[in-house]
DNA sequence: TAGTGGTCTAGACCACTCC
DNA sequence: GAGTGGTCTAGACCACTAA
């Protein structure tokens, strides 16, 4: 049916549309041919045209706007400097680690909840404490230029943090790490474990994710001088918004 | 229509199926209710049942096997130690950086192509050379336990690598980095830039990716003592197969 | 061979956007 | 108000899997 010997109509149509995008014939934000146009041009049924457009959306290269059309998707990811932003010189000087990221536009915090809770299983495992151990949980969402880009939950043992500014909504200059340092629990080492996956329904809502957008899930562990874990963070980033950057010596 | 006030039938059905998975009623590898079962149980048309099953597949939590059914998907990712594996002590001792990863099963290389080519634009940019500058391109696929898990292309300036073992199919113990060191271009610093996205059609084929599986794309740059770039690698990993691990000091 | 998912048709009604 | 994508129905044929 086509040069590649692909017979399935929806794949054939999707290939055509993808070629129009890759060639530059269609650019960021341009409208793709609609269902009706495809039905007419290729002589196919509505569901077949829809399947072709759905393929592109699941690839993350197109996005539908109800009542308007299907459009070529644009990406403007932000560089997040994994180790540089967590250097002592950053939070030690009272700056936010967010200042290091190459965000274009103001960063805000949203939906902030600070509570003392029993440690959930995975956090307890990373903290090296029995499940259910009291921890301060800091749950919040980050917005850049009004767009939600990240959901983050930090867990700090209540033994360390209860009754300190870490349990307040505003942790002050330098954030959690500066306060931990003042309390004699300065982080000296971090690990980050990164995986990518498709979002849950809840994440799609919280991060306003378009179809075909994965999330990057980061589990960060902060170690103090004596090797004890002082904080664990579970971060969920929109993959469309971030490039993660790490640098290290050989 | 349901507790959440969700009226769309396919979403409602998908929610039910997802709940069966999350609750443990259905476990890894178990078969989900089929199209016919769903049509009957919910009194919906075939396309509606299909849409519900497609939702779960696009989330990456179910996988269809034609003629057999739709099954709960299993994950067994491997931990990849971003900086530890690139330490001088690894390749300097003649070991492969792959030995550091927590693979369960033998790792193999596949579809290896070594050529001298003009540097593609993005590689040239990272190498800090004009586009089209001659480079040795090493293109290969990695398999673990017979399953393709990663596609990798390394670019090394031909000025450095032409006529050396780096341009051979087998680069010898310690790989490219050990050879570069022997040539007086030992890498002393690396950067890795990570993003996640849905795969292209070609990547779906090359990595045998199930629907709903993102890829992790890593651009690695190796710097020599004088700050010059001696190698650039573009890695494409199946997100279902990998957890990336980095550690660094505050 | 019976059952499965993959593809496709030809209709329908709806909510939404844009002019 | 015309056009758009979202949802849904009720059929059909096919290739594939598994008993």
Short mmCIF file of C-alpha atoms (C1' of nucleotides) in Angstrom, two decimals:
data_model
loop_
_atom_site.label_atom_id
_atom_site.label_comp_id
_atom_site.label_asym_id
_atom_site.label_seq_id
_atom_site.Cartn_x
_atom_site.Cartn_y
_atom_site.Cartn_z
CA UNK A 1 0.00 0.00 0.00
CA UNK A 2 2.92 2.35 0.47
CA UNK A 3 6.66 2.42 0.00
CA UNK A 4 7.33 0.65 3.29
CA UNK A 5 4.84 -2.06 2.44
CA UNK A 6 2.65 -0.87 5.31
CA UNK A 7 -0.93 -1.89 4.66
CA UNK A 8 -2.70 -0.55 7.72
CA UNK A 9 -4.44 2.63 6.69
CA UNK A 10 -4.14 4.47 9.97
CA UNK A 11 -0.40 3.81 10.12
CA UNK A 12 0.00 4.91 6.52
CA UNK A 13 -1.89 8.15 7.20
CA UNK A 14 0.02 8.77 10.42
CA UNK A 15 3.28 8.29 8.52
CA UNK A 16 2.22 10.91 6.00
CA UNK A 17 1.35 13.39 8.72
CA UNK A 18 4.57 12.67 10.61
CA UNK A 19 6.54 13.28 7.41
CA UNK A 20 4.85 16.66 7.04
CA UNK A 21 6.03 17.55 10.54
CA UNK A 22 9.56 16.22 10.17
CA UNK A 23 10.05 17.93 6.83
CA UNK A 24 9.06 21.25 8.29
CA UNK A 25 6.00 21.58 6.09
CA UNK A 26 4.08 21.77 9.35
CA UNK A 27 5.72 23.72 12.15
CA UNK A 28 5.26 24.11 15.90
CA UNK A 29 1.68 25.01 16.65
CA UNK A 30 0.39 24.45 13.11
CA UNK A 31 -2.91 22.71 12.62
CA UNK A 32 -2.87 19.21 11.18
CA UNK A 33 -5.46 18.05 8.64
CA UNK A 34 -8.69 17.36 10.54
CA UNK A 35 -10.76 14.21 10.69
CA UNK A 36 -13.04 15.36 7.92
CA UNK A 37 -10.14 16.31 5.66
CA UNK A 38 -8.48 12.96 6.20
CA UNK A 39 -11.70 11.04 5.60
CA UNK A 40 -12.13 12.82 2.30
CA UNK A 41 -8.51 12.82 1.19
CA UNK A 42 -7.88 9.15 1.94
CA UNK A 43 -11.42 7.85 1.52
CA UNK A 44 -11.55 6.31 4.99
CA UNK A 45 -14.08 6.17 7.81
CA UNK A 46 -14.05 8.56 10.72
CA UNK A 47 -12.61 6.02 13.19
CA UNK A 48 -9.68 5.33 10.88
CA UNK A 49 -8.84 9.01 10.56
CA UNK A 50 -9.16 9.34 14.34
CA UNK A 51 -6.80 6.40 14.87
CA UNK A 52 -4.13 8.07 12.74
CA UNK A 53 -4.43 11.29 14.73
CA UNK A 54 -4.45 9.32 17.99
CA UNK A 55 -1.17 7.63 16.99
CA UNK A 56 0.54 11.00 16.72
CA UNK A 57 -0.90 12.19 20.02
CA UNK A 58 0.29 9.07 21.81
CA UNK A 59 3.75 9.74 20.37
CA UNK A 60 3.58 13.15 21.98
CA UNK A 61 4.12 15.05 18.74
CA UNK A 62 0.56 16.33 18.33
CA UNK A 63 -2.08 17.62 20.69
CA UNK A 64 -5.84 17.90 20.16
CA UNK A 65 -7.90 20.89 21.18
CA UNK A 66 -11.57 20.09 21.23
CA UNK A 67 -13.55 22.18 18.83
CA UNK A 68 -10.42 23.61 17.28
CA UNK A 69 -8.26 20.92 15.73
CA UNK A 70 -5.13 18.83 16.19
CA UNK A 71 -1.90 20.79 16.37
CA UNK A 72 1.83 20.18 16.15
CA UNK A 73 3.16 20.19 19.66
CA UNK A 74 5.88 22.55 20.85
CA UNK A 75 8.54 21.79 23.46
CA UNK A 76 10.44 24.30 25.53
CA UNK A 77 12.08 22.21 28.23
CA UNK A 78 14.05 23.69 31.09
CA UNK A 79 17.54 22.50 32.04
CA UNK A 80 17.68 21.19 35.60
CA UNK A 81 21.23 20.90 36.95
CA UNK A 82 21.11 17.79 39.07
CA UNK A 83 24.26 18.20 41.14
CA UNK A 84 25.11 21.86 40.66
CA UNK A 85 21.76 22.94 42.14
CA UNK A 86 22.33 20.84 45.25
CA UNK A 87 25.80 22.21 45.97
CA UNK A 88 26.39 23.58 49.44
CA UNK A 89 27.29 26.94 47.89
CA UNK A 90 23.71 27.27 46.67
CA UNK A 91 21.58 26.57 49.71
CA UNK A 92 24.40 27.56 52.08
CA UNK A 93 24.17 31.09 50.73
CA UNK A 94 20.43 31.26 51.27
CA UNK A 95 19.50 30.83 47.63
CA UNK A 96 16.80 28.44 46.47
CA UNK A 97 17.99 25.44 44.52
CA UNK A 98 15.35 26.46 41.99
CA UNK A 99 17.34 29.55 41.09
CA UNK A 100 19.90 27.30 39.42
CA UNK A 101 17.45 25.87 36.90
CA UNK A 102 17.14 27.66 33.59
CA UNK A 103 13.52 28.56 34.04
CA UNK A 104 12.13 31.23 31.81
CA UNK A 105 9.50 32.92 33.91
CA UNK A 106 8.70 33.03 37.61
CA UNK A 107 8.61 29.80 39.64
CA UNK A 108 5.84 29.42 42.20
CA UNK A 109 4.76 26.88 44.77
CA UNK A 110 1.21 25.63 44.91
CA UNK A 111 -0.95 23.14 46.82
CA UNK A 112 1.49 23.05 49.72
CA UNK A 113 0.70 20.65 52.53
CA UNK A 114 3.00 20.16 55.50
CA UNK A 115 2.05 17.42 57.93
CA UNK A 116 3.48 14.92 60.37
CA UNK A 117 2.57 11.47 59.12
CA UNK A 118 3.68 7.85 59.48
CA UNK A 119 6.35 7.16 56.86
CA UNK A 120 4.97 5.35 53.80
CA UNK A 121 6.74 2.10 52.94
CA UNK A 122 8.96 3.29 50.11
CA UNK A 123 10.01 6.46 51.94
CA UNK A 124 10.73 4.46 55.09
CA UNK A 125 12.89 2.06 53.11
CA UNK A 126 14.99 4.91 51.68
CA UNK A 127 15.17 6.66 55.04
CA UNK A 128 16.32 3.46 56.67
CA UNK A 129 13.60 3.56 59.33
CA UNK A 130 10.73 1.17 60.13
CA UNK A 131 7.54 1.83 58.14
CA UNK A 132 5.23 4.11 60.07
CA UNK A 133 8.00 6.06 61.79
CA UNK A 134 6.81 9.67 62.23
CA UNK A 135 8.07 11.97 59.49
CA UNK A 136 7.40 15.51 58.38
CA UNK A 137 5.87 15.33 54.90
CA UNK A 138 6.12 18.38 52.66
CA UNK A 139 3.86 17.94 49.63
CA UNK A 140 3.75 20.67 46.99
CA UNK A 141 3.45 21.49 43.33
CA UNK A 142 5.76 23.75 41.36
CA UNK A 143 4.63 26.06 38.61
CA UNK A 144 6.73 27.88 36.06
CA UNK A 145 5.09 30.73 34.19
CA UNK A 146 1.78 29.51 35.57
CA UNK A 147 2.18 26.00 34.18
CA UNK A 148 2.46 23.08 36.62
CA UNK A 149 5.75 21.30 35.96
CA UNK A 150 6.53 19.22 39.02
CA UNK A 151 5.02 17.50 42.02
CA UNK A 152 7.29 16.94 44.98
CA UNK A 153 7.01 15.23 48.35
CA UNK A 154 9.81 15.51 50.87
CA UNK A 155 10.07 13.32 53.97
CA UNK A 156 12.21 14.31 56.94
CA UNK A 157 12.30 12.25 60.16
CA UNK A 158 10.14 13.98 62.80
CA UNK A 159 12.91 13.37 65.32
CA UNK A 160 14.95 15.90 63.40
CA UNK A 161 12.38 18.29 62.01
CA UNK A 162 9.35 18.46 64.32
CA UNK A 163 8.97 21.91 65.85
CA UNK A 164 11.57 23.45 63.54
CA UNK A 165 11.05 25.74 60.54
CA UNK A 166 11.18 22.58 58.39
CA UNK A 167 7.68 21.85 59.67
CA UNK A 168 6.51 25.36 58.75
CA UNK A 169 5.03 26.27 55.42
CA UNK A 170 7.85 28.71 54.72
CA UNK A 171 11.21 27.13 55.50
CA UNK A 172 13.13 30.38 54.97
CA UNK A 173 16.22 31.24 52.91
CA UNK A 174 18.11 28.24 51.54
CA UNK A 175 15.15 25.96 52.22
CA UNK A 176 15.16 22.60 53.95
CA UNK A 177 18.86 21.94 53.45
CA UNK A 178 19.94 25.21 55.04
CA UNK A 179 17.74 24.44 58.06
CA UNK A 180 19.05 20.90 58.31
CA UNK A 181 22.58 22.32 58.32
CA UNK A 182 21.68 24.66 61.19
CA UNK A 183 20.33 21.70 63.10
CA UNK A 184 23.61 19.85 62.70
CA UNK A 185 22.36 17.58 59.94
CA UNK A 186 23.93 19.24 56.91
CA UNK A 187 23.57 17.07 53.82
CA UNK A 188 26.96 16.13 52.41
CA UNK A 189 25.95 13.61 49.78
CA UNK A 190 22.94 13.03 47.56
CA UNK A 191 21.73 10.19 45.39
CA UNK A 192 19.08 10.49 42.71
CA UNK A 193 17.34 7.54 41.11
CA UNK A 194 15.55 8.35 37.91
CA UNK A 195 12.97 6.47 35.95
CA UNK A 196 10.50 7.45 33.25
CA UNK A 197 6.99 6.10 32.82
CA UNK A 198 3.57 7.12 31.67
CA UNK A 199 1.63 9.12 34.27
CA UNK A 200 -1.21 7.90 36.43
CA UNK A 201 -4.62 9.51 36.06
CA UNK A 202 -3.91 11.65 39.12
CA UNK A 203 -0.62 12.87 37.67
CA UNK A 204 -2.28 13.77 34.39
CA UNK A 205 -4.61 16.00 36.36
CA UNK A 206 -2.04 17.50 38.72
CA UNK A 207 0.51 18.32 36.03
CA UNK A 208 -2.00 19.09 33.25
CA UNK A 209 -0.22 16.58 31.02
CA UNK A 210 -1.11 16.18 27.37
CA UNK A 211 -1.53 12.63 26.07
CA UNK A 212 1.79 11.13 25.03
CA UNK A 213 3.66 12.94 27.80
CA UNK A 214 5.72 10.70 30.11
CA UNK A 215 6.73 11.70 33.60
CA UNK A 216 10.20 11.52 35.07
CA UNK A 217 10.16 10.13 38.59
CA UNK A 218 13.14 10.98 40.80
CA UNK A 219 13.81 9.53 44.23
CA UNK A 220 16.38 11.71 45.97
CA UNK A 221 18.15 10.76 49.18
CA UNK A 222 20.17 13.24 51.25
CA UNK A 223 22.92 11.86 53.49
CA UNK A 224 24.54 13.61 56.46
CA UNK A 225 28.19 13.36 57.44
CA UNK A 226 27.73 10.23 59.55
CA UNK A 227 26.04 8.45 56.62
CA UNK A 228 22.55 8.78 58.03
CA UNK A 229 19.70 9.74 55.74
CA UNK A 230 18.24 13.11 56.69
CA UNK A 231 15.74 13.59 53.89
CA UNK A 232 14.05 11.67 51.09
CA UNK A 233 12.24 13.36 48.21
CA UNK A 234 9.94 11.87 45.63
CA UNK A 235 9.79 14.17 42.60
CA UNK A 236 7.51 13.79 39.62
CA UNK A 237 8.37 15.96 36.63
CA UNK A 238 6.58 16.50 33.36
CA UNK A 239 8.97 15.04 30.79
CA UNK A 240 7.93 17.73 28.32
CA UNK A 241 9.22 20.46 30.63
CA UNK A 242 12.62 19.17 31.72
CA UNK A 243 16.06 18.18 30.61
CA UNK A 244 18.10 16.79 33.50
CA UNK A 245 21.75 17.68 33.57
CA UNK A 246 24.44 15.87 35.56
CA UNK A 247 28.17 16.34 35.57
CA UNK A 248 30.85 14.31 37.29
CA UNK A 249 34.50 13.39 37.16
CA UNK A 250 35.97 10.22 35.69
CA UNK B 1 -22.21 7.45 36.46
CA UNK B 2 -19.66 6.49 39.07
CA UNK B 3 -18.32 7.72 42.37
CA UNK B 4 -15.93 10.18 40.75
CA UNK B 5 -18.73 11.60 38.65
CA UNK B 6 -16.99 10.27 35.57
CA UNK B 7 -19.54 9.71 32.83
CA UNK B 8 -17.36 8.51 29.96
CA UNK B 9 -17.84 4.79 29.75
CA UNK B 10 -14.38 3.87 28.58
CA UNK B 11 -12.80 5.86 31.41
CA UNK B 12 -15.15 4.29 33.91
CA UNK B 13 -14.27 0.80 32.67
CA UNK B 14 -10.56 1.58 32.59
CA UNK B 15 -10.82 2.82 36.18
CA UNK B 16 -12.39 -0.47 37.22
CA UNK B 17 -9.67 -2.48 35.53
CA UNK B 18 -6.94 -0.26 36.98
CA UNK B 19 -8.42 -0.76 40.44
CA UNK B 20 -8.25 -4.52 39.94
CA UNK B 21 -4.55 -4.18 39.18
CA UNK B 22 -3.73 -1.77 42.00
CA UNK B 23 -5.61 -3.83 44.56
CA UNK B 24 -3.66 -6.93 43.62
CA UNK B 25 -6.71 -8.78 42.40
CA UNK B 26 -4.85 -8.99 39.10
CA UNK B 27 -1.13 -9.60 39.30
CA UNK B 28 1.84 -9.33 36.98
CA UNK B 29 1.18 -11.29 33.82
CA UNK B 30 -2.47 -12.01 34.60
CA UNK B 31 -5.00 -11.72 31.83
CA UNK B 32 -7.45 -8.82 31.93
CA UNK B 33 -11.10 -9.23 30.97
CA UNK B 34 -11.26 -9.38 27.16
CA UNK B 35 -13.22 -7.25 24.75
CA UNK B 36 -16.12 -9.69 24.65
CA UNK B 37 -16.28 -9.95 28.43
CA UNK B 38 -16.31 -6.19 28.81
CA UNK B 39 -18.97 -5.75 26.13
CA UNK B 40 -21.18 -8.19 27.93
CA UNK B 41 -20.44 -7.09 31.49
CA UNK B 42 -20.89 -3.37 30.85
CA UNK B 43 -23.30 -3.55 27.93
CA UNK B 44 -21.11 -1.50 25.62
CA UNK B 45 -20.02 -1.73 22.02
CA UNK B 46 -16.79 -3.30 20.94
CA UNK B 47 -15.05 0.02 20.25
CA UNK B 48 -15.84 1.25 23.74
CA UNK B 49 -14.38 -1.85 25.35
CA UNK B 50 -11.35 -1.48 23.11
CA UNK B 51 -10.91 2.15 24.14
CA UNK B 52 -10.83 1.17 27.81
CA UNK B 53 -8.17 -1.46 27.13
CA UNK B 54 -6.25 1.00 24.93
CA UNK B 55 -6.19 3.51 27.80
CA UNK B 56 -4.40 1.01 30.03
CA UNK B 57 -1.94 0.08 27.30
CA UNK B 58 -1.10 3.73 26.67
CA UNK B 59 -0.45 4.09 30.39
CA UNK B 60 2.03 1.27 30.07
CA UNK B 61 0.34 -0.94 32.66
CA UNK B 62 -1.14 -3.50 30.25
CA UNK B 63 0.05 -5.13 27.08
CA UNK B 64 -1.99 -6.86 24.36
CA UNK B 65 -0.99 -10.12 22.74
CA UNK B 66 -2.92 -10.69 19.56
CA UNK B 67 -4.99 -13.82 19.67
CA UNK B 68 -4.32 -14.30 23.36
CA UNK B 69 -5.58 -11.39 25.42
CA UNK B 70 -4.55 -8.27 27.29
CA UNK B 71 -2.22 -8.84 30.21
CA UNK B 72 -0.93 -6.96 33.24
CA UNK B 73 2.54 -5.74 32.41
CA UNK B 74 5.59 -6.65 34.46
CA UNK B 75 8.65 -4.48 35.07
CA UNK B 76 12.13 -5.60 35.99
CA UNK B 77 14.30 -2.53 35.47
CA UNK B 78 18.05 -2.56 35.81
CA UNK B 79 19.95 -0.01 37.88
CA UNK B 80 22.43 1.98 35.80
CA UNK B 81 25.02 3.83 37.88
CA UNK B 82 25.54 7.06 35.98
CA UNK B 83 28.78 8.26 37.48
CA UNK B 84 30.13 5.15 39.20
CA UNK B 85 30.22 3.26 35.90
CA UNK B 86 32.22 6.02 34.22
CA UNK B 87 34.87 6.23 36.91
CA UNK B 88 38.47 5.91 35.80
CA UNK B 89 38.86 2.90 38.05
CA UNK B 90 36.35 1.02 35.90
CA UNK B 91 37.60 1.49 32.35
CA UNK B 92 41.17 2.12 33.52
CA UNK B 93 41.27 -1.45 34.82
CA UNK B 94 40.09 -2.89 31.51
CA UNK B 95 36.55 -3.59 32.67
CA UNK B 96 33.50 -2.66 30.62
CA UNK B 97 31.36 0.11 32.04
CA UNK B 98 28.50 -2.31 31.50
CA UNK B 99 29.82 -4.57 34.22
CA UNK B 100 28.78 -1.94 36.75
CA UNK B 101 25.09 -2.07 35.85
CA UNK B 102 22.92 -4.49 37.78
CA UNK B 103 21.97 -6.57 34.78
CA UNK B 104 20.50 -9.95 35.43
CA UNK B 105 21.64 -12.00 32.49
CA UNK B 106 24.33 -11.67 29.86
CA UNK B 107 24.75 -8.38 27.99
CA UNK B 108 25.44 -8.52 24.26
CA UNK B 109 26.11 -6.06 21.45
CA UNK B 110 24.15 -6.21 18.24
CA UNK B 111 23.81 -4.34 14.94
CA UNK B 112 27.24 -2.76 15.30
CA UNK B 113 28.29 -0.29 12.62
CA UNK B 114 31.56 1.62 12.79
CA UNK B 115 32.09 4.26 10.11
CA UNK B 116 33.81 7.53 9.43
CA UNK B 117 31.08 10.08 8.68
CA UNK B 118 30.55 13.84 8.64
CA UNK B 119 29.39 14.91 12.10
CA UNK B 120 25.61 15.41 12.29
CA UNK B 121 24.53 18.83 13.51
CA UNK B 122 23.65 17.98 17.12
CA UNK B 123 26.78 15.87 17.63
CA UNK B 124 28.94 18.59 16.07
CA UNK B 125 27.43 21.16 18.41
CA UNK B 126 28.26 19.07 21.48
CA UNK B 127 31.72 18.23 20.14
CA UNK B 128 32.38 21.90 19.54
CA UNK B 129 33.34 21.36 15.90
CA UNK B 130 31.82 22.62 12.64
CA UNK B 131 28.98 20.43 11.29
CA UNK B 132 30.33 17.93 8.81
CA UNK B 133 33.71 17.53 10.52
CA UNK B 134 34.87 13.92 10.05
CA UNK B 135 34.05 11.73 13.05
CA UNK B 136 34.16 8.04 13.83
CA UNK B 137 30.58 6.92 14.44
CA UNK B 138 30.01 3.80 16.49
CA UNK B 139 26.36 2.74 16.23
CA UNK B 140 25.19 -0.31 18.14
CA UNK B 141 22.38 -1.94 20.05
CA UNK B 142 22.67 -3.55 23.49
CA UNK B 143 20.75 -6.61 24.55
CA UNK B 144 20.29 -8.03 28.03
CA UNK B 145 19.09 -11.60 28.31
CA UNK B 146 18.28 -11.44 24.61
CA UNK B 147 16.03 -8.39 24.97
CA UNK B 148 17.07 -5.14 23.26
CA UNK B 149 17.37 -2.45 25.93
CA UNK B 150 19.44 0.35 24.48
CA UNK B 151 20.55 1.97 21.26
CA UNK B 152 23.78 3.94 21.37
CA UNK B 153 25.76 6.05 18.94
CA UNK B 154 29.17 7.38 19.90
CA UNK B 155 30.98 10.09 17.95
CA UNK B 156 34.74 10.62 18.28
CA UNK B 157 36.63 13.17 16.16
CA UNK B 158 38.42 11.36 13.33
CA UNK B 159 41.51 13.46 14.06
CA UNK B 160 41.81 11.53 17.29
CA UNK B 161 40.39 8.12 16.46
CA UNK B 162 40.95 7.31 12.78
CA UNK B 163 43.30 4.38 12.35
CA UNK B 164 43.17 3.48 16.03
CA UNK B 165 41.34 0.59 17.74
CA UNK B 166 38.49 3.04 18.35
CA UNK B 167 37.67 2.68 14.66
CA UNK B 168 37.71 -1.12 14.93
CA UNK B 169 34.66 -3.19 15.72
CA UNK B 170 36.27 -4.50 18.91
CA UNK B 171 37.83 -1.66 20.87
CA UNK B 172 39.46 -4.01 23.39
CA UNK B 173 39.46 -4.08 27.22
CA UNK B 174 38.13 -0.95 28.87
CA UNK B 175 36.53 0.18 25.62
CA UNK B 176 36.70 3.58 23.99
CA UNK B 177 37.71 5.42 27.14
CA UNK B 178 40.69 3.21 27.83
CA UNK B 179 41.86 3.71 24.22
CA UNK B 180 41.38 7.46 24.42
CA UNK B 181 43.50 7.48 27.56
CA UNK B 182 46.28 5.60 25.75
CA UNK B 183 46.13 8.20 23.00
CA UNK B 184 46.61 10.99 25.52
CA UNK B 185 42.97 12.01 25.55
CA UNK B 186 41.84 10.46 28.81
CA UNK B 187 38.36 11.65 29.79
CA UNK B 188 38.41 13.46 33.12
CA UNK B 189 34.89 14.85 33.21
CA UNK B 190 31.50 13.80 31.85
CA UNK B 191 28.15 15.48 31.48
CA UNK B 192 24.91 13.67 30.84
CA UNK B 193 21.73 15.36 29.70
CA UNK B 194 18.61 13.30 30.17
CA UNK B 195 15.15 13.64 28.78
CA UNK B 196 12.21 11.27 28.44
CA UNK B 197 9.80 11.12 25.53
CA UNK B 198 7.71 8.69 23.58
CA UNK B 199 9.67 6.70 21.00
CA UNK B 200 9.70 7.21 17.27
CA UNK B 201 8.46 4.42 15.03
CA UNK B 202 12.05 3.39 14.37
CA UNK B 203 12.80 3.17 18.08
CA UNK B 204 9.71 1.08 18.71
CA UNK B 205 11.07 -1.40 16.19
CA UNK B 206 14.71 -1.31 17.31
CA UNK B 207 13.97 -1.69 21.02
CA UNK B 208 10.86 -3.88 20.66
CA UNK B 209 8.93 -1.41 22.79
CA UNK B 210 5.41 -2.13 23.98
CA UNK B 211 2.86 0.68 23.61
CA UNK B 212 2.95 3.06 26.54
CA UNK B 213 6.72 2.67 26.96
CA UNK B 214 8.69 5.93 26.92
CA UNK B 215 12.37 6.11 26.06
CA UNK B 216 15.07 7.86 28.03
CA UNK B 217 17.39 9.83 25.81
CA UNK B 218 20.84 10.63 27.16
CA UNK B 219 23.40 12.89 25.54
CA UNK B 220 26.78 12.24 27.11
CA UNK B 221 29.84 14.41 26.60
CA UNK B 222 33.34 13.35 27.63
CA UNK B 223 35.90 16.08 28.35
CA UNK B 224 39.68 15.71 28.41
CA UNK B 225 42.02 17.48 30.80
CA UNK B 226 42.34 20.60 28.63
CA UNK B 227 38.56 20.97 28.47
CA UNK B 228 38.26 19.67 24.94
CA UNK B 229 35.47 17.27 24.08
CA UNK B 230 36.83 13.89 23.06
CA UNK B 231 33.60 11.94 22.67
CA UNK B 232 29.86 12.46 22.43
CA UNK B 233 27.33 9.68 22.87
CA UNK B 234 23.64 9.65 22.13
CA UNK B 235 21.96 6.87 24.13
CA UNK B 236 18.38 5.76 23.83
CA UNK B 237 17.13 3.49 26.60
CA UNK B 238 13.87 1.67 27.04
CA UNK B 239 12.33 3.34 30.08
CA UNK B 240 10.84 0.02 31.15
CA UNK B 241 14.31 -1.51 31.49
CA UNK B 242 16.24 1.15 33.38
CA UNK B 243 16.54 3.07 36.60
CA UNK B 244 19.30 5.69 36.39
CA UNK B 245 21.34 6.25 39.51
CA UNK B 246 23.53 9.30 40.22
CA UNK B 247 25.37 10.26 43.34
CA UNK B 248 27.24 13.45 44.14
CA UNK B 249 28.45 15.61 47.01
CA UNK B 250 26.76 18.71 48.34
"C1'" DT C 1 -11.57 -24.74 15.96
"C1'" DA C 2 -13.06 -21.39 19.13
"C1'" DG C 3 -11.70 -17.24 21.01
"C1'" DT C 4 -8.75 -13.28 20.87
"C1'" DG C 5 -7.24 -8.67 19.59
"C1'" DG C 6 -6.49 -5.52 15.13
"C1'" DT C 7 -8.60 -3.09 11.65
"C1'" DC C 8 -12.35 -0.89 9.30
"C1'" DT C 9 -16.99 0.89 7.93
"C1'" DA C 10 -21.09 4.03 8.36
"C1'" DG C 11 -23.64 6.01 10.77
"C1'" DA C 12 -25.06 9.13 15.37
"C1'" DC C 13 -25.17 12.87 19.11
"C1'" DC C 14 -22.54 15.94 21.94
"C1'" DA C 15 -19.61 19.95 23.70
"C1'" DC C 16 -16.59 22.96 22.31
"C1'" DT C 17 -14.12 26.74 19.44
"C1'" DC C 18 -13.97 30.30 16.28
"C1'" DC C 19 -15.88 33.56 13.39
"C1'" DG D 1 -23.71 28.75 12.93
"C1'" DA D 2 -20.31 25.97 10.85
"C1'" DG D 3 -16.70 23.11 11.87
"C1'" DT D 4 -14.04 20.53 15.22
"C1'" DG D 5 -12.74 16.68 18.09
"C1'" DG D 6 -14.88 13.18 21.82
"C1'" DT D 7 -17.79 9.49 22.51
"C1'" DC D 8 -20.59 5.67 21.18
"C1'" DT D 9 -23.15 2.08 18.49
"C1'" DA D 10 -23.56 -2.17 15.58
"C1'" DG D 11 -22.03 -4.41 12.62
"C1'" DA D 12 -17.84 -6.87 9.57
"C1'" DC D 13 -13.49 -9.51 8.18
"C1'" DC D 14 -8.87 -10.75 9.37
"C1'" DA D 15 -4.58 -12.89 11.60
"C1'" DC D 16 -3.16 -14.91 15.38
"C1'" DT D 17 -3.10 -17.99 19.71
"C1'" DA D 18 -4.13 -21.80 22.40
"C1'" DA D 19 -6.47 -25.89 23.58
#
